[in-house]
mmCIF file of C-alpha atoms in Angstrom:
data_model
loop_
_atom_site.group_PDB
_atom_site.id
_atom_site.type_symbol
_atom_site.label_atom_id
_atom_site.label_comp_id
_atom_site.label_asym_id
_atom_site.label_seq_id
_atom_site.Cartn_x
_atom_site.Cartn_y
_atom_site.Cartn_z
ATOM 1 C CA MET A 24 -18.457 0.761 20.035
ATOM 2 C CA PHE A 25 -17.704 -2.043 17.561
ATOM 3 C CA SER A 26 -14.036 -2.349 16.581
ATOM 4 C CA ARG A 27 -11.581 -4.646 14.811
ATOM 5 C CA THR A 28 -7.784 -4.945 15.083
ATOM 6 C CA LEU A 29 -6.088 -4.306 11.721
ATOM 7 C CA ASN A 30 -2.763 -3.111 10.361
ATOM 8 C CA CYS A 31 -3.102 0.516 9.297
ATOM 9 C CA GLY A 32 -2.288 1.004 5.622
ATOM 10 C CA ASN A 33 -0.834 4.441 6.351
ATOM 11 C CA CYS A 34 1.486 3.939 9.318
ATOM 12 C CA GLY A 35 1.650 0.113 9.413
ATOM 13 C CA GLN A 36 0.707 -0.056 13.097
ATOM 14 C CA LEU A 37 -1.534 -2.817 14.486
ATOM 15 C CA VAL A 38 -4.424 -0.841 15.977
ATOM 16 C CA ASP A 39 -8.095 -1.100 16.901
ATOM 17 C CA PHE A 40 -10.309 0.595 14.300
ATOM 18 C CA ASN A 41 -13.652 1.780 15.641
ATOM 19 C CA PHE A 42 -16.387 1.319 13.048
ATOM 20 C CA SER A 43 -18.104 4.632 12.367
ATOM 21 C CA ASN A 44 -19.996 6.097 9.395
ATOM 22 C CA VAL A 45 -21.294 2.605 8.590
ATOM 23 C CA HIS A 46 -23.368 2.027 5.426
ATOM 24 C CA ASP A 47 -24.366 -0.892 3.285
ATOM 25 C CA PHE A 48 -21.999 -1.394 0.398
ATOM 26 C CA ARG A 49 -22.091 -3.132 -2.945
ATOM 27 C CA LEU A 50 -20.960 -2.496 -6.505
ATOM 28 C CA LEU A 51 -23.790 -1.221 -8.681
ATOM 29 C CA THR A 52 -24.319 -2.061 -12.332
ATOM 30 C CA PRO A 53 -24.378 0.811 -14.886
ATOM 31 C CA GLU A 54 -28.145 0.346 -15.176
ATOM 32 C CA GLU A 55 -28.624 0.714 -11.427
ATOM 33 C CA LEU A 56 -26.419 3.796 -11.344
ATOM 34 C CA ASN A 57 -28.408 5.326 -14.188
ATOM 35 C CA GLU A 58 -31.641 4.603 -12.337
ATOM 36 C CA ILE A 59 -30.343 6.421 -9.277
ATOM 37 C CA ARG A 60 -29.185 9.430 -11.265
ATOM 38 C CA MET A 61 -32.221 9.602 -13.595
ATOM 39 C CA PRO A 62 -35.309 8.600 -11.561
ATOM 40 C CA THR A 63 -38.493 8.046 -13.583
ATOM 41 C CA PRO A 64 -41.938 9.296 -12.450
ATOM 42 C CA GLN A 65 -43.133 5.687 -12.257
ATOM 43 C CA ARG A 66 -40.337 4.563 -9.953
ATOM 44 C CA GLY A 67 -39.768 7.748 -8.052
ATOM 45 C CA ALA A 68 -36.467 9.075 -6.766
ATOM 46 C CA HIS A 69 -34.174 6.614 -5.067
ATOM 47 C CA ASN A 70 -31.821 7.210 -2.192
ATOM 48 C CA PRO A 71 -28.396 5.842 -3.227
ATOM 49 C CA GLY A 72 -27.762 4.722 0.335
ATOM 50 C CA SER A 73 -30.849 2.521 0.331
ATOM 51 C CA VAL A 74 -30.146 0.570 -2.873
ATOM 52 C CA SER A 75 -29.709 -3.087 -1.908
ATOM 53 C CA ARG A 76 -30.429 -6.625 -3.062
ATOM 54 C CA ILE A 77 -30.870 -7.698 0.569
ATOM 55 C CA VAL A 78 -34.227 -9.244 1.423
ATOM 56 C CA HIS A 79 -33.885 -11.566 4.412
ATOM 57 C CA GLY A 80 -32.208 -10.730 7.701
ATOM 58 C CA THR A 81 -30.054 -13.845 7.674
ATOM 59 C CA ASP A 82 -28.573 -13.124 4.225
ATOM 60 C CA LYS A 83 -24.995 -11.958 3.907
ATOM 61 C CA ALA A 84 -24.427 -8.271 3.368
ATOM 62 C CA ASN A 85 -21.454 -6.042 2.668
ATOM 63 C CA GLY A 86 -20.904 -2.908 4.683
ATOM 64 C CA ALA A 87 -18.442 -0.029 4.602
ATOM 65 C CA SER A 88 -16.987 1.996 7.426
ATOM 66 C CA LEU A 89 -14.881 5.128 7.206
ATOM 67 C CA SER A 90 -12.680 4.777 10.255
ATOM 68 C CA GLN A 91 -9.623 6.574 11.594
ATOM 69 C CA CYS A 92 -6.314 5.186 12.820
ATOM 70 C CA PRO A 93 -5.790 6.104 16.498
ATOM 71 C CA ARG A 94 -2.016 6.272 15.924
ATOM 72 C CA CYS A 95 -1.561 8.389 12.791
ATOM 73 C CA ASN A 96 -5.131 9.820 12.581
ATOM 74 C CA TYR A 97 -5.357 9.125 8.839
ATOM 75 C CA PRO A 98 -8.658 7.724 7.517
ATOM 76 C CA THR A 99 -9.164 4.124 6.400
ATOM 77 C CA LEU A 100 -12.103 2.762 4.413
ATOM 78 C CA ILE A 101 -12.977 -0.769 5.540
ATOM 79 C CA ILE A 102 -15.200 -3.037 3.428
ATOM 80 C CA PHE A 103 -16.587 -5.977 5.379
ATOM 81 C CA GLU A 104 -19.028 -8.875 5.139
ATOM 82 C CA THR A 105 -21.589 -9.759 7.778
ATOM 83 C CA THR A 106 -25.305 -10.537 8.018
ATOM 84 C CA VAL A 107 -28.073 -8.075 7.256
ATOM 85 C CA ASN A 108 -29.210 -8.029 10.869
ATOM 86 C CA ALA A 109 -25.682 -7.314 12.091
ATOM 87 C CA LEU A 110 -25.206 -4.586 9.466
ATOM 88 C CA ASN A 111 -28.483 -2.956 10.479
ATOM 89 C CA SER A 112 -27.339 -3.069 14.106
ATOM 90 C CA LEU A 113 -24.084 -1.364 13.174
ATOM 91 C CA VAL A 114 -25.908 1.350 11.251
ATOM 92 C CA ILE A 115 -28.289 1.945 14.178
ATOM 93 C CA LEU A 116 -25.394 1.946 16.635
ATOM 94 C CA ASP A 117 -23.544 4.507 14.548
ATOM 95 C CA ARG A 118 -26.503 6.889 14.690
ATOM 96 C CA ARG A 119 -27.142 6.678 18.402
ATOM 97 C CA SER A 120 -25.816 9.315 20.753
ATOM 98 C CA ASP A 121 -25.514 6.774 23.594
ATOM 99 C CA LYS A 122 -23.080 4.253 22.094
ATOM 100 C CA PHE A 123 -23.380 0.686 23.350
ATOM 101 C CA GLY A 124 -21.312 -2.460 22.868
ATOM 102 C CA LEU A 125 -22.073 -4.858 20.038
ATOM 103 C CA THR A 126 -20.959 -8.423 19.396
ATOM 104 C CA ILE A 127 -21.151 -9.697 15.810
ATOM 105 C CA PRO A 128 -20.642 -13.456 15.431
ATOM 106 C CA ILE A 129 -20.246 -13.369 11.630
ATOM 107 C CA PHE A 130 -17.803 -10.762 10.429
ATOM 108 C CA LYS A 131 -15.077 -10.744 7.761
ATOM 109 C CA VAL A 132 -12.948 -7.855 6.524
ATOM 110 C CA LEU A 133 -12.878 -7.981 2.717
ATOM 111 C CA LYS A 134 -10.709 -4.982 1.829
ATOM 112 C CA GLN A 135 -9.247 -1.856 3.310
ATOM 113 C CA PHE A 136 -8.091 1.357 1.634
ATOM 114 C CA PRO A 137 -5.254 2.142 1.770
ATOM 115 C CA PRO A 138 -4.346 -1.552 1.877
ATOM 116 C CA GLU A 139 -2.171 -3.097 4.545
ATOM 117 C CA ILE A 140 1.528 -2.469 3.953
ATOM 118 C CA GLU A 141 3.027 -5.692 2.621
ATOM 119 C CA PRO A 142 6.503 -6.731 3.808
ATOM 120 C CA ASP A 143 9.269 -6.820 1.206
ATOM 121 C CA SER A 144 9.726 -10.309 -0.184
ATOM 122 C CA ASP A 145 10.997 -12.192 -3.210
ATOM 123 C CA PRO A 146 9.979 -15.684 -4.359
ATOM 124 C CA LEU A 147 13.666 -16.366 -5.027
ATOM 125 C CA TRP A 148 14.413 -16.139 -1.302
ATOM 126 C CA PRO A 149 14.158 -19.463 0.598
ATOM 127 C CA GLU A 150 10.670 -20.015 1.970
ATOM 128 C CA ASN A 151 11.678 -20.182 5.636
ATOM 129 C CA VAL A 152 13.773 -17.031 5.250
ATOM 130 C CA ARG A 153 10.930 -15.228 3.498
ATOM 131 C CA ARG A 154 8.372 -16.201 6.150
ATOM 132 C CA ASN A 155 10.460 -15.240 9.183
ATOM 133 C CA PHE A 156 11.723 -12.030 7.581
ATOM 134 C CA SER A 157 8.135 -10.971 6.898
ATOM 135 C CA ASP A 158 7.436 -11.429 10.611
ATOM 136 C CA ALA A 159 10.430 -9.257 11.504
ATOM 137 C CA GLN A 160 9.254 -6.460 9.192
ATOM 138 C CA LYS A 161 5.739 -6.579 10.636
ATOM 139 C CA MET A 162 7.126 -6.415 14.175
ATOM 140 C CA LEU A 163 9.147 -3.322 13.275
ATOM 141 C CA ALA A 164 6.138 -1.647 11.618
ATOM 142 C CA GLN A 165 3.919 -2.426 14.614
ATOM 143 C CA GLY A 166 6.338 -0.843 17.069
ATOM 144 C CA ILE A 167 7.164 -4.079 18.890
ATOM 145 C CA SER A 168 10.173 -3.966 21.232
ATOM 146 C CA PRO A 169 13.419 -3.542 19.222
ATOM 147 C CA SER A 170 15.044 -6.357 21.204
ATOM 148 C CA ILE A 171 12.449 -8.782 19.822
ATOM 149 C CA VAL A 172 12.961 -7.470 16.271
ATOM 150 C CA LEU A 173 16.746 -7.827 16.624
ATOM 151 C CA THR A 174 16.345 -11.356 17.959
ATOM 152 C CA THR A 175 14.232 -12.261 14.943
ATOM 153 C CA CYS A 176 16.744 -10.610 12.576
ATOM 154 C CA GLY A 177 19.483 -12.800 14.028
ATOM 155 C CA THR A 178 17.351 -15.885 13.514
ATOM 156 C CA VAL A 179 16.601 -14.891 9.920
ATOM 157 C CA LEU A 180 20.289 -14.291 9.223
ATOM 158 C CA GLU A 181 21.158 -17.725 10.617
ATOM 159 C CA LEU A 182 18.514 -19.381 8.436
ATOM 160 C CA ALA A 183 19.891 -17.602 5.366
ATOM 161 C CA LEU A 184 23.487 -18.627 6.111
ATOM 162 C CA LYS A 185 22.417 -22.245 6.577
ATOM 163 C CA GLU A 186 20.875 -22.092 3.106
ATOM 164 C CA LEU A 187 24.148 -20.758 1.687
ATOM 165 C CA ASP A 188 26.297 -23.311 3.543
ATOM 166 C CA PRO A 189 24.114 -26.340 4.369
ATOM 167 C CA ASP A 190 27.115 -28.569 5.160
ATOM 168 C CA GLU A 191 27.958 -26.617 8.315
ATOM 169 C CA ARG A 192 24.895 -27.661 10.315
ATOM 170 C CA GLY A 193 26.609 -27.902 13.676
ATOM 171 C CA SER A 194 28.694 -24.758 13.270
ATOM 172 C CA THR A 195 28.098 -21.599 15.277
ATOM 173 C CA LEU A 196 26.764 -18.489 13.597
ATOM 174 C CA SER A 197 30.105 -16.718 14.056
ATOM 175 C CA LYS A 198 32.097 -19.511 12.400
ATOM 176 C CA ARG A 199 29.583 -19.805 9.579
ATOM 177 C CA ILE A 200 29.885 -16.081 8.805
ATOM 178 C CA ASP A 201 33.689 -16.280 8.709
ATOM 179 C CA LYS A 202 33.651 -19.408 6.563
ATOM 180 C CA LEU A 203 31.328 -17.873 3.983
ATOM 181 C CA HIS A 204 33.667 -14.884 3.828
ATOM 182 C CA ASP A 205 36.714 -17.144 3.397
ATOM 183 C CA LYS A 206 34.940 -18.903 0.523
ATOM 184 C CA ASN A 207 34.189 -15.491 -1.080
ATOM 185 C CA ILE A 208 30.450 -16.106 -0.819
ATOM 186 C CA ILE A 209 30.031 -12.863 1.150
ATOM 187 C CA THR A 210 32.159 -9.717 1.043
ATOM 188 C CA SER A 211 34.024 -8.138 3.958
ATOM 189 C CA PRO A 212 31.413 -5.391 4.547
ATOM 190 C CA VAL A 213 28.653 -8.014 4.555
ATOM 191 C CA LYS A 214 30.698 -10.127 6.999
ATOM 192 C CA ASP A 215 31.062 -7.128 9.343
ATOM 193 C CA TRP A 216 27.329 -6.360 9.163
ATOM 194 C CA ALA A 217 26.484 -10.000 9.842
ATOM 195 C CA HIS A 218 28.711 -10.027 12.929
ATOM 196 C CA ASP A 219 27.034 -6.806 14.128
ATOM 197 C CA ILE A 220 23.633 -8.466 13.840
ATOM 198 C CA ARG A 221 24.958 -11.559 15.628
ATOM 199 C CA LEU A 222 26.330 -9.542 18.556
ATOM 200 C CA ASP A 223 23.248 -7.324 18.854
ATOM 201 C CA ARG A 224 21.029 -10.409 18.678
ATOM 202 C CA ASN A 225 22.960 -11.872 21.610
ATOM 203 C CA SER A 226 22.492 -8.652 23.603
ATOM 204 C CA ALA A 227 18.787 -8.610 22.729
ATOM 205 C CA VAL A 228 18.310 -12.233 23.790
ATOM 206 C CA HIS A 229 20.293 -12.120 27.049
ATOM 207 C CA GLU A 230 19.986 -8.486 28.129
ATOM 208 C CA GLY A 231 16.789 -7.329 26.426
ATOM 209 C CA GLU A 232 18.728 -4.498 24.832
ATOM 210 C CA GLY A 233 18.273 -2.898 21.418
ATOM 211 C CA SER A 234 17.302 0.321 19.685
ATOM 212 C CA GLY A 235 14.683 1.011 17.054
ATOM 213 C CA LYS A 236 17.354 2.596 14.842
ATOM 214 C CA ASP A 237 19.465 -0.571 14.895
ATOM 215 C CA ALA A 238 16.429 -2.752 14.193
ATOM 216 C CA ALA A 239 15.460 -0.628 11.166
ATOM 217 C CA GLU A 240 19.047 -0.662 9.839
ATOM 218 C CA TYR A 241 19.311 -4.431 10.139
ATOM 219 C CA ILE A 242 16.010 -4.916 8.325
ATOM 220 C CA GLU A 243 17.366 -2.855 5.432
ATOM 221 C CA PHE A 244 20.664 -4.750 5.486
ATOM 222 C CA LEU A 245 18.896 -8.113 5.364
ATOM 223 C CA LYS A 246 16.863 -6.990 2.335
ATOM 224 C CA LEU A 247 20.074 -6.063 0.533
ATOM 225 C CA PHE A 248 21.820 -9.237 1.631
ATOM 226 C CA PHE A 249 19.001 -11.536 0.473
ATOM 227 C CA ASN A 250 18.867 -9.819 -2.902
ATOM 228 C CA MET A 251 22.616 -10.231 -3.344
ATOM 229 C CA ALA A 252 22.787 -13.785 -2.000
ATOM 230 C CA PHE A 253 19.632 -15.305 -3.541
ATOM 231 C CA SER A 254 17.889 -13.052 -6.059
ATOM 232 C CA LEU A 255 20.813 -11.746 -8.102
ATOM 233 C CA PRO A 256 22.557 -15.124 -8.729
ATOM 234 C CA ASN A 257 19.263 -16.687 -9.841
ATOM 235 C CA ARG A 258 18.464 -13.855 -12.230
ATOM 236 C CA ILE A 259 21.991 -13.892 -13.690
ATOM 237 C CA SER A 260 21.692 -17.653 -14.200
ATOM 238 C CA GLU A 261 18.369 -17.177 -16.004
ATOM 239 C CA LYS A 262 19.887 -14.581 -18.327
ATOM 240 C CA ARG A 263 22.831 -16.835 -19.162
ATOM 241 C CA ASN A 264 20.670 -19.857 -19.881
ATOM 242 C CA PRO A 265 20.267 -20.029 -23.703
ATOM 243 C CA SER A 266 16.896 -21.760 -23.362
ATOM 244 C CA ASN A 267 15.494 -18.605 -21.773
ATOM 245 C CA LEU A 268 16.483 -16.356 -24.665
ATOM 246 C CA ASN A 269 13.774 -15.037 -26.932
ATOM 247 C CA PRO A 270 14.835 -15.595 -30.578
ATOM 248 C CA ASP A 271 12.697 -12.653 -31.694
ATOM 249 C CA GLN A 272 14.314 -10.269 -29.248
ATOM 250 C CA PRO A 273 16.959 -8.049 -30.875
ATOM 251 C CA CYS A 274 20.488 -8.241 -29.476
#
């Protein structure tokens, strides 16, 4: 059975989708659709599943597979690109009662429906924070060990605090949290949350400990923290900048 590893758009898990119900796929023009629906005596009736511009076996072709996530059991439509020969092999394989393995050297997933769940992000967050936080969210969605997610959350928090206080390069994470609080850059509740993440990160790194509930809570906290620390100040600054005001906009 031919399969590909993808992130399910329903549950977010990284799973192997088996390709079943495979057909050729392409977008038809209105004229082609009309020809299928209203066949003429000269042309004869057409089978919608057989309409194709493909001529040679080495040409590229688009296929579609209606697969099912093995974790949540919800369906996923996968649109992919391959060669005509490979697509024909997939179609034949799908119709055989004795399934056999198939290796396709040229294969590219074009789209999936529902689409892969995108991690929360904001272009106003620092690039290194945004990249590593996306990894943490994907790990949580894929069911990776909470200790690994917590370790990554601690790393992301440290990167964010370095952005807020770049002068304290050699300082520990604990001292940096306290200093930002003393300078009124972060509030007391945020300071307490940050210390919780720091301590749980240490336990995750050294003891391999951590719970999925804690990992999910820290992901949500980091989203809130990044919006408060990076997004909100930038948007307030934009609003206060007179050059950004629209003269035609009523007060």
